[in-house]
Short mmCIF file of C-alpha atoms in Angstrom, two decimals:
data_model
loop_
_atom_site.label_atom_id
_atom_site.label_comp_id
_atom_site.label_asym_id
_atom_site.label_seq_id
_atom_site.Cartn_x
_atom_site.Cartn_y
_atom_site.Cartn_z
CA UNK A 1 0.00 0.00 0.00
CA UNK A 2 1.33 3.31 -0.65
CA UNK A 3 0.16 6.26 1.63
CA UNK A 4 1.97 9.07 3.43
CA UNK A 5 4.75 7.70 5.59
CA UNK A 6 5.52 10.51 7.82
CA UNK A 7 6.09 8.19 11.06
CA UNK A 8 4.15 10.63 13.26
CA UNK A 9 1.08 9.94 10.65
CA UNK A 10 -2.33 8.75 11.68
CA UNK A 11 -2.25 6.85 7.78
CA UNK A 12 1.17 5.62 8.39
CA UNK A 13 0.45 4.03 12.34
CA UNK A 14 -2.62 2.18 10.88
CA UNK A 15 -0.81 0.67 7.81
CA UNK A 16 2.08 -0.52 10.17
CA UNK A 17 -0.32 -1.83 13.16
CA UNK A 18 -2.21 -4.07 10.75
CA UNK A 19 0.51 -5.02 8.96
CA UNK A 20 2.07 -5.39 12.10
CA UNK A 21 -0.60 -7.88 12.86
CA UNK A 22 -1.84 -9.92 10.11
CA UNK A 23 1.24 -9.36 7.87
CA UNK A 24 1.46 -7.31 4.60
CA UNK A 25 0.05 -9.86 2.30
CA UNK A 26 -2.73 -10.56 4.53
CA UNK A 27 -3.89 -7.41 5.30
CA UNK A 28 -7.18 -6.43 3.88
CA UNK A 29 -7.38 -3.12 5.34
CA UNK A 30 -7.52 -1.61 2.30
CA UNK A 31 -6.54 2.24 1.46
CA UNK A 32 -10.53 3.36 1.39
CA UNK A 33 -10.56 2.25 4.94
CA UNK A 34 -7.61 3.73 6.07
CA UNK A 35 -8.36 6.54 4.90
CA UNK A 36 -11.82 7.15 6.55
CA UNK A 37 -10.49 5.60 9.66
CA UNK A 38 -7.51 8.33 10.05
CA UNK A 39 -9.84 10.96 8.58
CA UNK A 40 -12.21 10.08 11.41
CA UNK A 41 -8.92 10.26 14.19
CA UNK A 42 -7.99 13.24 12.45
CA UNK A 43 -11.21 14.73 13.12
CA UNK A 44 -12.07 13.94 16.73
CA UNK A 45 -8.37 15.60 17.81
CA UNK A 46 -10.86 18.74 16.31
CA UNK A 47 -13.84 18.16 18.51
CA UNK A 48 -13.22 20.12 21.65
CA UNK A 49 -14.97 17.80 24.92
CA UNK A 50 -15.20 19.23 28.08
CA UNK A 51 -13.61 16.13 29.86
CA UNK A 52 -10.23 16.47 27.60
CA UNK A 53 -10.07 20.23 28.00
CA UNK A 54 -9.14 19.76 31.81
CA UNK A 55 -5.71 17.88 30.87
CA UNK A 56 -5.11 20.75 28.37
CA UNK A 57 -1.63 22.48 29.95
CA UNK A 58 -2.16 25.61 31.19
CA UNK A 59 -0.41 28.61 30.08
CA UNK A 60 1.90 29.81 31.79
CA UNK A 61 1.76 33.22 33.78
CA UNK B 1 -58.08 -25.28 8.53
CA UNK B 2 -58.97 -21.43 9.99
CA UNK B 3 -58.61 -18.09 8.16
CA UNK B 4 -54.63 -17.77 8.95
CA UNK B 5 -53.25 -20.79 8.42
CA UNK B 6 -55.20 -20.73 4.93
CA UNK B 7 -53.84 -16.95 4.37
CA UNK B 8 -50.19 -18.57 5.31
CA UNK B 9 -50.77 -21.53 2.49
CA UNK B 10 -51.60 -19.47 0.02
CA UNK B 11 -48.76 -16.69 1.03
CA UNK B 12 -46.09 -19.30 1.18
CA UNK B 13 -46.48 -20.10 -2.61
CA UNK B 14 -46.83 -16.60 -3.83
CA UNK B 15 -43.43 -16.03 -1.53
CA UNK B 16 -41.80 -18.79 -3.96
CA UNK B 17 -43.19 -17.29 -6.92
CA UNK B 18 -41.89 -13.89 -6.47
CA UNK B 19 -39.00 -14.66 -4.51
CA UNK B 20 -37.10 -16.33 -7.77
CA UNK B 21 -36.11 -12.66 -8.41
CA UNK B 22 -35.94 -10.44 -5.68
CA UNK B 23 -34.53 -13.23 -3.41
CA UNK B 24 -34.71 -11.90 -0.09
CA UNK B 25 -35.02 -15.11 1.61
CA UNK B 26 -32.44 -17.55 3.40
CA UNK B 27 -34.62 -19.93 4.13
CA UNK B 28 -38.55 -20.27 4.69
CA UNK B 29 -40.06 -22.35 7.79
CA UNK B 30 -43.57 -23.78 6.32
CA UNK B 31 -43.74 -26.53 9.07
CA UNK B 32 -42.88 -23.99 11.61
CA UNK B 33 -45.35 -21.19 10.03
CA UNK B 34 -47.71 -23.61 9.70
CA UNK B 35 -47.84 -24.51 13.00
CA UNK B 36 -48.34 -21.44 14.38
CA UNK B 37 -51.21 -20.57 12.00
CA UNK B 38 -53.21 -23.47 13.48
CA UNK B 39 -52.31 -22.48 16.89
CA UNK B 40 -53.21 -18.04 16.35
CA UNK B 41 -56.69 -19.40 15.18
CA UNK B 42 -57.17 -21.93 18.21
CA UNK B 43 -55.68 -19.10 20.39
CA UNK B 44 -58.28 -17.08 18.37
CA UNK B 45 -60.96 -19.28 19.03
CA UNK B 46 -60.74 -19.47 22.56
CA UNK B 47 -61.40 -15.86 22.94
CA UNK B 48 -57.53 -14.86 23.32
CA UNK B 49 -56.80 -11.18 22.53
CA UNK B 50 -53.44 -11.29 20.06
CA UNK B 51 -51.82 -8.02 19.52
CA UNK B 52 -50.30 -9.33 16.49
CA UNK B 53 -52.94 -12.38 15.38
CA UNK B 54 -51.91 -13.89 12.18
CA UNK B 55 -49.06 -10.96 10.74
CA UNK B 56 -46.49 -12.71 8.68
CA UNK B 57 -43.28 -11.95 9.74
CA UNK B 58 -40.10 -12.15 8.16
CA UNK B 59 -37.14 -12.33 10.84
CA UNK B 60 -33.14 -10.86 9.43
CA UNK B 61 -30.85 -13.67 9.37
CA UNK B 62 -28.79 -12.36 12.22
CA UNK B 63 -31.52 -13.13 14.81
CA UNK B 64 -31.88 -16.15 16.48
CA UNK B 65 -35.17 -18.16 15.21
CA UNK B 66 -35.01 -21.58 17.22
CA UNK B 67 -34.46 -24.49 15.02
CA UNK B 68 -33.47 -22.47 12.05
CA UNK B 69 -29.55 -21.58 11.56
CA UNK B 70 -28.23 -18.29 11.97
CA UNK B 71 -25.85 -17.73 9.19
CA UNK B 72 -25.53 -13.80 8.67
CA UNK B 73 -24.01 -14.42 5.46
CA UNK B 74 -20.96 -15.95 7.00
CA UNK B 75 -20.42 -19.55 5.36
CA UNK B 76 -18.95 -20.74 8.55
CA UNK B 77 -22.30 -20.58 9.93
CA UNK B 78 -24.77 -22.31 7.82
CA UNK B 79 -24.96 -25.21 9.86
CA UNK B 80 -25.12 -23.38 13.27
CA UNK B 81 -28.84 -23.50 14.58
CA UNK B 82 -30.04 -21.67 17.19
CA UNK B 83 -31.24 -23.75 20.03
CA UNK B 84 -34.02 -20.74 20.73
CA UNK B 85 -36.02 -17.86 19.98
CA UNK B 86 -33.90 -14.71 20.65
CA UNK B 87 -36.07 -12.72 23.30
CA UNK B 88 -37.58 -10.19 20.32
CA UNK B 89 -38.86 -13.54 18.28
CA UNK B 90 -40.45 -15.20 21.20
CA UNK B 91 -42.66 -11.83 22.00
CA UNK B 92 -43.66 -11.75 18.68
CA UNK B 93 -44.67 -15.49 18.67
CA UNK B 94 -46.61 -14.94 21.91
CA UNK B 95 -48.41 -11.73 20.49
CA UNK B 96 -49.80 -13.77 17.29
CA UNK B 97 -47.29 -13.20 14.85
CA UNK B 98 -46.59 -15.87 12.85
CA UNK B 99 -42.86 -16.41 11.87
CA UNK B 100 -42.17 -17.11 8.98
CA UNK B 101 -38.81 -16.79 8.28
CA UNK B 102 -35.17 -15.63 7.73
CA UNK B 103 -34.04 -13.01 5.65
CA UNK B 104 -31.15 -12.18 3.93
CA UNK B 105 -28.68 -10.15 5.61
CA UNK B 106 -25.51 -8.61 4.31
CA UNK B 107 -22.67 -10.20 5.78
CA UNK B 108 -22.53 -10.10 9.75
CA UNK B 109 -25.26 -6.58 8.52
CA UNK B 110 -22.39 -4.94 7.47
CA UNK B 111 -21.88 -2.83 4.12
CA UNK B 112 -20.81 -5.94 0.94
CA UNK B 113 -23.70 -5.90 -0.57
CA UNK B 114 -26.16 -9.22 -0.25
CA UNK B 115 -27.89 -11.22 -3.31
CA UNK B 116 -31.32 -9.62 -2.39
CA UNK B 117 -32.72 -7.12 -5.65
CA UNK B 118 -34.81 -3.79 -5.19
CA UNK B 119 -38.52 -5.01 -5.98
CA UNK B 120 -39.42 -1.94 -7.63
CA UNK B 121 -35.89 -1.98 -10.14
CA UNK B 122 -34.39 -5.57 -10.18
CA UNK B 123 -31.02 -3.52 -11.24
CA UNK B 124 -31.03 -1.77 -8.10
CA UNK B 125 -29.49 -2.37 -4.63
CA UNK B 126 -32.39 -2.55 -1.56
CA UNK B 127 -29.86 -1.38 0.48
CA UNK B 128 -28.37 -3.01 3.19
CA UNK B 129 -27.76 -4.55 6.04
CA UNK B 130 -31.51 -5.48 6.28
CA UNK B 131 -31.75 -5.86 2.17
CA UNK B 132 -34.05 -8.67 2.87
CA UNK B 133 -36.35 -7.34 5.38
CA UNK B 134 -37.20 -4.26 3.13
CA UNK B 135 -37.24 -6.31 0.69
CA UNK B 136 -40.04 -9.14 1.76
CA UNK B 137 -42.03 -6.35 3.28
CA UNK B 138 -41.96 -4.27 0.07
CA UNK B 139 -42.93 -7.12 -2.26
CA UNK B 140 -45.63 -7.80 -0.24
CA UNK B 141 -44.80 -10.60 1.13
CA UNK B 142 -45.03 -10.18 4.57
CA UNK B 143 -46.58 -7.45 6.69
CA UNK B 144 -43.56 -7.18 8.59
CA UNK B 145 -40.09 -7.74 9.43
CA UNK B 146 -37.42 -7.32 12.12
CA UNK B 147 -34.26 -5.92 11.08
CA UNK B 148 -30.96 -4.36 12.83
CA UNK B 149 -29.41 -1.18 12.28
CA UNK B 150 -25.96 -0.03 13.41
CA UNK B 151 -25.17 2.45 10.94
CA UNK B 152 -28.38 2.84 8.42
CA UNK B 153 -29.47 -0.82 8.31
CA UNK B 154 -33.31 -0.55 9.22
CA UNK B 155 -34.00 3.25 7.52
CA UNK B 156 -32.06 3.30 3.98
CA UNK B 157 -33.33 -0.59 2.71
CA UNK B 158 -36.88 0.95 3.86
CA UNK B 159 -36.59 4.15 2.29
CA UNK B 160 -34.62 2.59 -0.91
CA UNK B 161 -37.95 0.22 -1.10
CA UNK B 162 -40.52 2.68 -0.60
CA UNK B 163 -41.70 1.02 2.91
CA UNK B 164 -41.70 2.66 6.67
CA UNK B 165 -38.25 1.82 8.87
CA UNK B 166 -38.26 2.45 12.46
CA UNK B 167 -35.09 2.68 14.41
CA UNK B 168 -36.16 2.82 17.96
CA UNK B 169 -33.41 4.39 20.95
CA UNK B 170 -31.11 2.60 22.03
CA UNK B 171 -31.47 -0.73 24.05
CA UNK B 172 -35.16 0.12 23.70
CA UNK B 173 -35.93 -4.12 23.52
CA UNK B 174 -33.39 -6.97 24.02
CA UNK B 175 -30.46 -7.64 21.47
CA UNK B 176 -30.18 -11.08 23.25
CA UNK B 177 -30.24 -13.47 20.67
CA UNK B 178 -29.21 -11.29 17.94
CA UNK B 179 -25.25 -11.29 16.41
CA UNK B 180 -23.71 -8.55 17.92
CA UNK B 181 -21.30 -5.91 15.45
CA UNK B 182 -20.66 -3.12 17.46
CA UNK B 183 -22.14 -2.84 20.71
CA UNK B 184 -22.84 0.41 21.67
CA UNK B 185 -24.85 0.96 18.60
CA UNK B 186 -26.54 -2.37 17.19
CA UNK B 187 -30.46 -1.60 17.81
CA UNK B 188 -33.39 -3.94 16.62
CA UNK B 189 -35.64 -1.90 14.32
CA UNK B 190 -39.11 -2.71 12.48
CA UNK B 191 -40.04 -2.78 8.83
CA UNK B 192 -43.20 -2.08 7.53
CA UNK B 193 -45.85 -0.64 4.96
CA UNK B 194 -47.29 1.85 7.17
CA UNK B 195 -46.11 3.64 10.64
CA UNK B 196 -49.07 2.30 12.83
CA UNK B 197 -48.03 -1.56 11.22
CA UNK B 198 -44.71 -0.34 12.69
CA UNK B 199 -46.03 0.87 16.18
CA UNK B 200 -48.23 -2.49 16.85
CA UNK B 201 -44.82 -4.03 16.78
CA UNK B 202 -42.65 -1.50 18.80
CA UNK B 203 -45.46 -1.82 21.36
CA UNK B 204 -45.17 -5.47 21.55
CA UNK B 205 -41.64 -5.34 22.17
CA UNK B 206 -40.26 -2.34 24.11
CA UNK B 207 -39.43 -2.97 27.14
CA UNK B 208 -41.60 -2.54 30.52
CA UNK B 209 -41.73 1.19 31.65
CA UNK B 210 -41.33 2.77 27.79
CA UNK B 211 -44.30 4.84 26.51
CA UNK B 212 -46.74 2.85 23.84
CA UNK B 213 -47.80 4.26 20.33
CA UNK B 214 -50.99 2.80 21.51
CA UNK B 215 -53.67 2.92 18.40
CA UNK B 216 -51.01 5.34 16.67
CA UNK B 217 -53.67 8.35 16.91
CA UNK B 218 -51.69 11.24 15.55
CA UNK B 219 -50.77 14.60 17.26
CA UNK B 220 -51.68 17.82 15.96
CA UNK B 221 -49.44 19.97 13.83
CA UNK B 222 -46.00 19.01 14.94
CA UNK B 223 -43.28 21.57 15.64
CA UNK B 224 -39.94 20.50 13.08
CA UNK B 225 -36.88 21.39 12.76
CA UNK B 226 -34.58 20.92 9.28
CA UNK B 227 -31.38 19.87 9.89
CA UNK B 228 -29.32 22.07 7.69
CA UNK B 229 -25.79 20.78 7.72
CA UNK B 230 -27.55 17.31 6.91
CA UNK B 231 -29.61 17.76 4.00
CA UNK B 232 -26.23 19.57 2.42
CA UNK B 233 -25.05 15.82 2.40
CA UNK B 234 -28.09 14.83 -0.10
CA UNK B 235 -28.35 15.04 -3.72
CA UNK B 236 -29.67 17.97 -4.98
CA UNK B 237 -32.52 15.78 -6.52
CA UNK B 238 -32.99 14.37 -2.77
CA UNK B 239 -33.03 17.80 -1.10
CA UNK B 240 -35.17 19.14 -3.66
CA UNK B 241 -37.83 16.10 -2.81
CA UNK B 242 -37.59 16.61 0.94
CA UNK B 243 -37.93 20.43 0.86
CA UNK B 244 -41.04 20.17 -0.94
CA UNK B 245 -42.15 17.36 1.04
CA UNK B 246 -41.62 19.96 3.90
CA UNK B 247 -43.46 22.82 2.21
CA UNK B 248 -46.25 20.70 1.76
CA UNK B 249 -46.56 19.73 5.89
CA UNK B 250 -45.89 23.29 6.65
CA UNK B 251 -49.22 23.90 4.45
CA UNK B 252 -50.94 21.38 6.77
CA UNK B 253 -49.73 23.26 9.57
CA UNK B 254 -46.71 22.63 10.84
CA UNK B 255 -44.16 24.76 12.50
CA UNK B 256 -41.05 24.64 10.48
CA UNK B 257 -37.74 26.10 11.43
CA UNK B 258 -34.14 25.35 10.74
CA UNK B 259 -31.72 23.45 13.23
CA UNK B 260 -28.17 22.75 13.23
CA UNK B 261 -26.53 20.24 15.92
CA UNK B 262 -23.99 20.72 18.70
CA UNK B 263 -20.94 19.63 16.19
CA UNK B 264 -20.51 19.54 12.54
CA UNK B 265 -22.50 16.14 10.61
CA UNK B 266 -18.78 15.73 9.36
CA UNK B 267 -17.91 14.80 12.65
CA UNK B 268 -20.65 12.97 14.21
CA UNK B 269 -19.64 10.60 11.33
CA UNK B 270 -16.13 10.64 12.75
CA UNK B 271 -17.75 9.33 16.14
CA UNK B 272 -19.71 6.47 14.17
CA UNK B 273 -16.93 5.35 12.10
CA UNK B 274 -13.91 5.13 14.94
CA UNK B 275 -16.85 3.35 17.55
CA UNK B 276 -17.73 1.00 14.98
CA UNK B 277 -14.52 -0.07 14.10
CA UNK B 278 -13.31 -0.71 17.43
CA UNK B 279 -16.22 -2.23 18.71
CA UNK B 280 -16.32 -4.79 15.33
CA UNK B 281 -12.46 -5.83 16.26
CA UNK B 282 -13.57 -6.73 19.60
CA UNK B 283 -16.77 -8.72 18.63
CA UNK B 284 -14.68 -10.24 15.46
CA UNK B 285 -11.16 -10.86 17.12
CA UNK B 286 -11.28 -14.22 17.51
CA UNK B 287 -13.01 -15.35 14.65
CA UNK B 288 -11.39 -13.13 11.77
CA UNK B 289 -8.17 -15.24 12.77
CA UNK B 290 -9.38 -18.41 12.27
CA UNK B 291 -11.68 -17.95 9.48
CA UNK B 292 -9.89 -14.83 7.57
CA UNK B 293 -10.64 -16.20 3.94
CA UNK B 294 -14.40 -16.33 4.30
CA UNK B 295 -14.91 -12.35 5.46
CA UNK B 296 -15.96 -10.27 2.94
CA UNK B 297 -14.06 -7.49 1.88
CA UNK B 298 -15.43 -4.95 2.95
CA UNK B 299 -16.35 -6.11 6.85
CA UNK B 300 -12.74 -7.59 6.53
CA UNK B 301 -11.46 -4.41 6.19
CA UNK B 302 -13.50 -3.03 8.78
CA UNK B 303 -12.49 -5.27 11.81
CA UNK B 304 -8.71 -5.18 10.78
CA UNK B 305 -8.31 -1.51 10.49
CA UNK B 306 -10.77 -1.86 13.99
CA UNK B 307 -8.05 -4.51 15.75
CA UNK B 308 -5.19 -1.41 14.96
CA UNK B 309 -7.37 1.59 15.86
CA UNK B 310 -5.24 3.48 19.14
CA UNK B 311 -7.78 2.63 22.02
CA UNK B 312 -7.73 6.34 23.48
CA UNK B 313 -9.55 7.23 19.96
CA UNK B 314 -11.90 4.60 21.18
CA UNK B 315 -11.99 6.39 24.67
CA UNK B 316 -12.37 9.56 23.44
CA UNK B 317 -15.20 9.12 21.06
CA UNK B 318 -17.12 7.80 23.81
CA UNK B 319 -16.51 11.05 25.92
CA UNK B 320 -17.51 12.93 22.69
CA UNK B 321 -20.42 10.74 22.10
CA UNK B 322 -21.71 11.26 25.82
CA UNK B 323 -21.01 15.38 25.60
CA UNK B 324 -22.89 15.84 21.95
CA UNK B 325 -26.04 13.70 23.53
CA UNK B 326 -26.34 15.94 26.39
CA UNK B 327 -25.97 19.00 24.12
CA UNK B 328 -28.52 18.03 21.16
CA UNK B 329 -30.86 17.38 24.33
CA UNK B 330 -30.48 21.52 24.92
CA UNK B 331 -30.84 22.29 21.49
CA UNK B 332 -33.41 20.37 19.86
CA UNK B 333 -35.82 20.46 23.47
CA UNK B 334 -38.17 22.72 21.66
CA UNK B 335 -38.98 20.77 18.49
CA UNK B 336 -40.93 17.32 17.93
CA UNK B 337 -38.48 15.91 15.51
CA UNK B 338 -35.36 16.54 13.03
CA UNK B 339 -35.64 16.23 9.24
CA UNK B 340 -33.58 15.16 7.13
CA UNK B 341 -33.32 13.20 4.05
CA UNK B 342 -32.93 9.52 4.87
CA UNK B 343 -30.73 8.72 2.04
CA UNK B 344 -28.44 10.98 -0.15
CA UNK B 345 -30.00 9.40 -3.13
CA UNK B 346 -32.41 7.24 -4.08
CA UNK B 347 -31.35 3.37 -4.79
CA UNK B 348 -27.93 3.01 -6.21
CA UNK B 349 -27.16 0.16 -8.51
CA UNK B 350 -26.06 -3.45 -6.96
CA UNK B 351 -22.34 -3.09 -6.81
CA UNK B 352 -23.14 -1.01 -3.53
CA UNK B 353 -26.15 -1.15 -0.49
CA UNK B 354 -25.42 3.34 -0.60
CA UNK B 355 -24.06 5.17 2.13
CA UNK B 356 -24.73 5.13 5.69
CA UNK B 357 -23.81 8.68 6.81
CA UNK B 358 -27.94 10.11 6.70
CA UNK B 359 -28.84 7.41 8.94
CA UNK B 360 -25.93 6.78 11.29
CA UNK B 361 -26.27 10.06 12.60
CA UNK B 362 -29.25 9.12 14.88
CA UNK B 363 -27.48 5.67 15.87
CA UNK B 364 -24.35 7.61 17.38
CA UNK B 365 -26.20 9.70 19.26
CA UNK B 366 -28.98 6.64 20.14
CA UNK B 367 -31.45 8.75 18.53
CA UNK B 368 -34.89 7.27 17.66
CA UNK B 369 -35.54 7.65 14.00
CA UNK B 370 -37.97 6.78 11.34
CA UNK B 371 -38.23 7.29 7.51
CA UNK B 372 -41.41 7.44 5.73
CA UNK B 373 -42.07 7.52 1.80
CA UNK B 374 -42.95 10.86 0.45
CA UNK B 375 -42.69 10.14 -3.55
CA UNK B 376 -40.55 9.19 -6.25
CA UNK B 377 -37.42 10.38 -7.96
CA UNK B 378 -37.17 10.68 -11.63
CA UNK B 379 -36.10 7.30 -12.68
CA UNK B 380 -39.38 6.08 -10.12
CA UNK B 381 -37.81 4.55 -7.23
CA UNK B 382 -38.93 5.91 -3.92
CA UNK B 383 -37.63 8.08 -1.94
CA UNK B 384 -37.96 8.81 2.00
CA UNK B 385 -38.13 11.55 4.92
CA UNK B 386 -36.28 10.55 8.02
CA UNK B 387 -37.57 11.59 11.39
CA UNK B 388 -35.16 11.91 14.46
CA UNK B 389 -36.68 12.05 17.93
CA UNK B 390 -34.94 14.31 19.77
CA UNK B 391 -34.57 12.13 23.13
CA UNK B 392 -34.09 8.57 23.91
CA UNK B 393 -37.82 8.27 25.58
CA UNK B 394 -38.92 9.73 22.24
CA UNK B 395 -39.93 6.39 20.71
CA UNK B 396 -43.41 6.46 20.72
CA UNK B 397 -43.76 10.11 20.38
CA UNK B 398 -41.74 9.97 17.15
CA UNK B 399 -44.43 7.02 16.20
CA UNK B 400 -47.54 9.50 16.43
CA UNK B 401 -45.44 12.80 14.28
CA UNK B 402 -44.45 10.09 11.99
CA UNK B 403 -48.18 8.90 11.29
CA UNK B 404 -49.12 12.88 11.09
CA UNK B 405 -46.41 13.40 8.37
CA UNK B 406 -47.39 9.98 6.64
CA UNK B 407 -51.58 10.49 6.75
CA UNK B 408 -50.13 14.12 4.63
CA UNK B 409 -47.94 12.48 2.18
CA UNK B 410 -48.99 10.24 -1.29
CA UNK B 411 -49.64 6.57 -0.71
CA UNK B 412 -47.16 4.59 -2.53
CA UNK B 413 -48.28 2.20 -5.12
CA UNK B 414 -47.16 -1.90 -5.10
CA UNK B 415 -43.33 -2.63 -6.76
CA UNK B 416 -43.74 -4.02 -9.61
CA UNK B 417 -41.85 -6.88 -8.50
CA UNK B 418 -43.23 -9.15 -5.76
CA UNK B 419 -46.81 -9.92 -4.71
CA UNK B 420 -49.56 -8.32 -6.60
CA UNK B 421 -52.73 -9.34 -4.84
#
């Protein structure tokens, strides 16, 4: 499969966990799925939720 | 032999007539069917009052019917028969219904599409995961049929067959019994010709303490709200239909307005697809390793992406799920029900079941939601409003708007395709 292989990449961690885990000639988790899987993680990092805002680090003074 | 079991005789051959091309069946139970026939009209006989006397029933082929497999399109399973009724079935049984039996399923009511046609264009999909639900009850061939939904499984094969689908909230009866997916969203949901046909069922089968649809009676002029950011995901075709559809029940009276919802649709999406995922590895993590090669591709790809998904996305879509529910409470308080288009399109052709995003909106947030016909598109293949209830005790409440908005909109002919008398 090729897809963006910055390391830090949601794409790139999803390729290498499943090929991590079922190999790369076995993996079925094609690039349309990928994609709207790290699209979706992408997405949520962009949804601001009261319970993650607490951990945010304050600025500093 | 009394009225039903002769009804069930005669509707058992027309099934096998019709169902040579639309082929929404796994397998029919005659024995079974007949059996209960002869028992309704004893029951019947004897003075019992039967909620459900004599409706044929068709039951998706991911719920447990005793002494019939459960296969859910898996080929694994074709010889794996369920030693019971799942909870649902039984209540039906004991109501009247007569069971008669499984329907085709996409695999484990997921998104490859099944065998099952569209009775009113054999060229086009019925949608999925319930394909043959919609299907049977479409064609006429029963009066009703369970079905699951977990992304748009009960409300886009209804609307893509020109029928009623009701999605009740979440956990509203038991999903005991029934091949779980992803389980935070999997809800059992109702097919049917018309919205009180749907509401004699959801009464027989919510749980104690929820509010009945009762004889359906409709409310007066309900207060609606158009979801904007949704109906910008339709075809223009589709959003044309449902704005006049809208026009038309603001002529009749009621309050229209426009809504939006506490984060983008874009999003909400985002929530369904990362829960569903996750939740799929974890039902599928066993299995998918020993029986890899006979996954479809598309459900494959779906619980492998799942088994590498980072579990604090998991985690965090929950907390996002939780916080948008609470919000949408706030904003939407004021109005009946949400509309928006139930599909982006009318039926697509077979190499697809169509997109979930419409209808998984509601199942992320464990939404009720309903879809009723309002007309045809231009190549004549129906088309449908969806409903949202706007909270989780909303069920039978969305039931009664739904029946106002259906007694206002055309009655839909018979498919060509499927039982004509």
């Amino acid at each position: 499969m090729t897809t963006d292989r910055e390391p830090d990449s949601v794409r790139w961690q999803l390729v290498l966990r499943t090929t991590l885990l079922f190999g790369e000639e076995r993996s079925h988790a094609n690039r349309e799925e990928i994609e709207s899987v790290s699209a979706a993680i992408e997405r949520l990092e962009r949804i601001k939720v009261e319970a993650f805002a607490a951990l945010q680090p304050k600025a500093r003074l | 032999m009394g009225d039903h079991a002769e009804r069930l005789l005669a509707t058992l051959a027309q099934i096998r007539e019709t169902d040579a091309q639309i082929q929404a069946w796994v397998s029919l139970d005659d024995e079974g069917a007949q059996r209960q026939a002869r028992l309704v009209d004893e029951r019947l006989t004897a003075g019992e009052e039967l909620p459900l006397a004599g409706r044929l029933i068709g039951i998706k082929d991911i719920i447990d019917v005793g002494g019939l497999p459960t296969i859910a399109g898996f080929e694994p399973f074709r010889d794996r028969v369920a030693s019971q009724d799942a909870p649902a079935v039984a209540l039906l049984r004991r109501a009247g219904g007569i069971i008669v039996g499984k329907t085709v399923t996409t695999q484990f009511a997921s998104s490859d599409p099944s065998k099952t046609k569209n009775p009113w264009n054999l060229e086009c999909t019925p949608g999925g995961s319930s394909a043959g639900s919609a299907a049977a009850v479409a064609a006429h061939q029963v009066d009703v049929a369970l079905g699951t939904q977990t992304g748009g499984s009960v409300l886009r094969p209804s609307a893509y067959c020109g029928i009623v689908g009701f999605k009740p909230s979440f956990d509203w009866t038991s999903t005991a019994g029934v091949l779980p997916f992803a389980r935070t969203l999997d809800t059992v949901g109702i097919h049917a010709r018309t919205v009180c046909g749907a509401a004699a069922v959801y009464d027989v089968l919510a749980r104690p303490g929820l509010a009945r649809a009762g004889s359906c009676e409709p409310l007066g002029p309900p207060r609606l709200a158009i979801w904007s950011d949704a109906l910008a995901h339709a075809s223009e075709r589709m959003r044309a239909g449902v704005v006049d559809a809208v026009e038309a029940l603001a002529d009749e009276g009621a309050l229209i307005q426009q809504t939006v919802a506490p984060i983008s649709f874009d999003n909400l999406i985002a929530l369904h697809t990362i829960t569903s995922r996750a939740e799929a590895a974890a039902a599928h993590r066993e299995l998918i390793f020993v029986h890899a090669d006979d996954y479809a591709p598309k459900v494959r790809a779906m619980v492998e992406t799942g088994l590498a998904l980072p579990a604090d996305a998991y985690v965090r879509a929950q907390q996002a799920r939780d916080q948008v529910r609470r919000e949408s409470l706030a904003l939407w308080s004021a109005f009946d029900a949400i509309v928006l288009p139930t599909s982006e399109s009318a039926a697509p052709d077979l190499s697809t079941t169509g997109n979930h995003a419409l209808q998984a909106v509601a199942t992320v947030l464990g939404l009720p939601s309903i879809t009723v016909p309002i007309g045809f598109s231009s190549d004549y293949l129906p088309i449908g409003m969806q409903l949202i209830g706007v909270h989780r005790r909303a069920d039978a409440h969305l039931l009664r708007v739904a029946h106002w908005v259906e007694s206002r909109m055309p009655r839909l002919p018979r498919p060509p395709h499927g039982i004509q008398s």
